[in-house]
Amino acid sequence: MSSHLNALNSDSYIEISQYRDQHFKGNRYEQEKLLKQSSTLYVGNLSFYTTEEQVYELFSKSGDVKRIIIGLDKIKKTACGFCFVEYYTRGDAENAMRFINGTRLDDRIIRTDWDAGFREGRQYGRGKSGGQVRDEYRQDYDPARGGYGKLTQLQRNPEGRNKF
């Protein structure tokens, strides 16, 4: 009976997900401890054209935003579809997880997840082409994320292979 009652108290929006940053400097226990205390969110599925001001306008509705770090293509230094939103308090970040995750921003459904805390250098995409890894393998056409995925673009345009 008590396991059924625990389900009533759980809040899937604020629990930590199964995803773990593979580049985290430390062990899994340390990462989970930081995730449970964090007031920083990873925000994904942003349009490449979404501005910091748009992110601030949406996320400030759930609390006082300390800073926003827009994810950049490590080669071109242009936005590549993700950001970090850091709040002053865990409670404000929990409100964002509850109420903003899955909402529409700049005509896209965004997703939020806990982040162990921003460190310099993490604002750059980790894909081979400089952007996000998932955008390299995407096969659909998405104008808000640069058209086709990088590998699909190469298959469609073989003379562009030397552009990486």
Short mmCIF file of C-alpha atoms in Angstrom, two decimals:
data_model
loop_
_atom_site.label_atom_id
_atom_site.label_comp_id
_atom_site.label_asym_id
_atom_site.label_seq_id
_atom_site.Cartn_x
_atom_site.Cartn_y
_atom_site.Cartn_z
CA MET A 1 0.00 0.00 0.00
CA SER A 2 2.79 2.47 0.83
CA SER A 3 4.32 2.10 -2.64
CA HIS A 4 1.01 3.21 -4.14
CA LEU A 5 0.94 6.26 -1.87
CA ASN A 6 4.48 7.21 -2.89
CA ALA A 7 3.25 7.58 -6.47
CA LEU A 8 0.84 10.26 -5.27
CA ASN A 9 3.71 12.28 -3.81
CA SER A 10 5.99 11.98 -6.82
CA ASP A 11 6.34 14.77 -9.32
CA SER A 12 7.79 13.43 -12.55
CA TYR A 13 8.66 16.95 -13.71
CA ILE A 14 11.07 17.58 -10.88
CA GLU A 15 12.55 14.11 -10.49
CA ILE A 16 15.87 13.61 -12.21
CA SER A 17 15.71 11.80 -15.55
CA GLN A 18 17.74 8.80 -16.65
CA TYR A 19 19.97 10.94 -18.90
CA ARG A 20 23.49 11.58 -17.62
CA ASP A 21 26.12 13.88 -19.10
CA GLN A 22 28.83 11.54 -20.40
CA HIS A 23 31.44 14.32 -20.08
CA PHE A 24 30.75 14.97 -16.38
CA LYS A 25 33.98 15.16 -14.38
CA GLY A 26 33.24 12.84 -11.48
CA ASN A 27 31.35 9.65 -10.71
CA ARG A 28 27.65 8.91 -11.13
CA TYR A 29 26.93 9.37 -7.40
CA GLU A 30 28.46 12.88 -7.43
CA GLN A 31 26.52 13.78 -10.57
CA GLU A 32 23.20 12.61 -9.10
CA LYS A 33 23.86 14.53 -5.88
CA LEU A 34 24.47 17.72 -7.88
CA LEU A 35 21.38 17.11 -10.04
CA LYS A 36 19.19 16.80 -6.92
CA GLN A 37 20.49 20.13 -5.57
CA SER A 38 20.82 22.02 -8.85
CA SER A 39 19.04 25.22 -9.79
CA THR A 40 20.25 24.95 -13.40
CA LEU A 41 18.17 23.55 -16.26
CA TYR A 42 19.18 22.30 -19.67
CA VAL A 43 16.68 23.45 -22.30
CA GLY A 44 16.60 21.59 -25.60
CA ASN A 45 14.83 21.63 -28.95
CA LEU A 46 15.15 25.39 -29.35
CA SER A 47 15.03 27.02 -32.74
CA PHE A 48 18.42 28.25 -33.95
CA TYR A 49 16.73 31.65 -34.14
CA THR A 50 15.43 31.79 -30.55
CA THR A 51 16.99 34.72 -28.69
CA GLU A 52 18.18 35.00 -25.12
CA GLU A 53 15.44 37.58 -24.56
CA GLN A 54 12.75 35.08 -25.61
CA VAL A 55 14.15 32.44 -23.26
CA TYR A 56 14.32 34.97 -20.43
CA GLU A 57 10.74 36.15 -21.01
CA LEU A 58 9.39 32.59 -20.74
CA PHE A 59 11.56 31.23 -17.93
CA SER A 60 11.31 34.33 -15.73
CA LYS A 61 7.60 33.53 -15.30
CA SER A 62 8.54 30.72 -12.91
CA GLY A 63 11.09 32.66 -10.84
CA ASP A 64 14.14 34.90 -10.76
CA VAL A 65 16.57 33.88 -13.50
CA LYS A 66 20.22 34.29 -12.56
CA ARG A 67 21.63 33.81 -16.07
CA ILE A 68 21.02 32.21 -19.44
CA ILE A 69 23.75 30.60 -21.51
CA ILE A 70 22.81 30.01 -25.15
CA GLY A 71 24.38 26.90 -26.71
CA LEU A 72 26.69 27.68 -29.61
CA ASP A 73 28.07 25.82 -32.59
CA LYS A 74 31.72 25.37 -31.56
CA ILE A 75 32.95 26.23 -35.07
CA LYS A 76 30.57 28.95 -36.32
CA LYS A 77 29.72 30.40 -32.85
CA THR A 78 26.04 30.60 -33.83
CA ALA A 79 23.10 29.30 -31.78
CA CYS A 80 22.61 25.54 -32.13
CA GLY A 81 19.34 24.78 -30.39
CA PHE A 82 19.92 24.49 -26.64
CA CYS A 83 20.65 26.62 -23.61
CA PHE A 84 21.16 26.54 -19.88
CA VAL A 85 18.88 28.50 -17.55
CA GLU A 86 20.21 29.10 -14.07
CA TYR A 87 17.89 30.23 -11.27
CA TYR A 88 18.77 31.69 -7.89
CA THR A 89 16.79 28.99 -6.06
CA ARG A 90 15.95 25.32 -6.54
CA GLY A 91 12.26 26.10 -5.98
CA ASP A 92 12.14 28.45 -8.97
CA ALA A 93 13.86 25.82 -11.13
CA GLU A 94 11.34 23.20 -9.95
CA ASN A 95 8.51 25.51 -10.99
CA ALA A 96 10.06 25.80 -14.45
CA MET A 97 10.31 22.01 -14.69
CA ARG A 98 6.64 21.69 -13.68
CA PHE A 99 5.14 24.43 -15.80
CA ILE A 100 7.48 25.17 -18.73
CA ASN A 101 8.74 21.74 -19.79
CA GLY A 102 6.82 20.73 -22.93
CA THR A 103 5.54 24.21 -23.74
CA ARG A 104 5.96 26.02 -27.03
CA LEU A 105 8.67 28.63 -27.52
CA ASP A 106 9.32 30.21 -30.91
CA ASP A 107 6.96 27.66 -32.48
CA ARG A 108 8.79 24.63 -31.03
CA ILE A 109 7.99 22.25 -28.17
CA ILE A 110 10.89 22.67 -25.76
CA ARG A 111 12.12 20.14 -23.25
CA THR A 112 13.83 20.83 -19.98
CA ASP A 113 16.00 18.63 -17.81
CA TRP A 114 18.11 19.09 -14.72
CA ASP A 115 21.73 20.05 -15.22
CA ALA A 116 24.49 19.50 -12.67
CA GLY A 117 25.62 23.10 -13.11
CA PHE A 118 27.10 25.09 -15.94
CA ARG A 119 30.86 25.09 -16.41
CA GLU A 120 32.68 27.14 -19.06
CA GLY A 121 33.02 25.25 -22.32
CA ARG A 122 29.71 23.40 -22.01
CA GLN A 123 27.95 26.02 -24.11
CA TYR A 124 29.44 24.50 -27.26
CA GLY A 125 27.80 21.74 -29.30
CA ARG A 126 29.54 18.37 -29.10
CA GLY A 127 28.81 17.17 -32.62
CA LYS A 128 31.62 16.56 -35.13
CA SER A 129 30.38 19.45 -37.23
CA GLY A 130 30.24 21.84 -34.26
CA GLY A 131 26.52 21.70 -33.46
CA GLN A 132 24.51 19.21 -31.44
CA VAL A 133 25.08 15.50 -31.98
CA ARG A 134 21.38 14.82 -32.53
CA ASP A 135 21.24 17.37 -35.36
CA GLU A 136 23.91 15.46 -37.26
CA TYR A 137 21.72 12.36 -37.52
CA ARG A 138 18.34 14.03 -38.05
CA GLN A 139 16.83 13.01 -41.40
CA ASP A 140 13.80 15.30 -41.45
CA TYR A 141 13.80 18.84 -42.82
CA ASP A 142 13.55 21.39 -40.00
CA PRO A 143 14.08 24.99 -41.10
CA ALA A 144 14.26 26.22 -37.48
CA ARG A 145 17.24 23.90 -36.88
CA GLY A 146 19.23 24.53 -40.04
CA GLY A 147 17.35 22.38 -42.56
CA TYR A 148 18.33 18.71 -42.83
CA GLY A 149 20.72 17.07 -40.37
CA LYS A 150 24.42 17.43 -41.22
CA LEU A 151 24.88 13.84 -42.44
CA THR A 152 21.73 14.02 -44.56
CA GLN A 153 22.98 17.30 -46.06
CA LEU A 154 26.24 15.58 -47.02
CA GLN A 155 24.39 12.72 -48.68
CA ARG A 156 22.24 15.18 -50.65
CA ASN A 157 25.16 17.46 -51.54
CA PRO A 158 28.35 15.37 -52.01
CA GLU A 159 30.47 18.35 -53.11
CA GLY A 160 29.89 19.91 -49.67
CA ARG A 161 31.80 17.12 -47.90
CA ASN A 162 34.87 19.25 -47.25
CA LYS A 163 32.95 21.92 -45.32
CA PHE A 164 33.45 20.36 -41.89
#
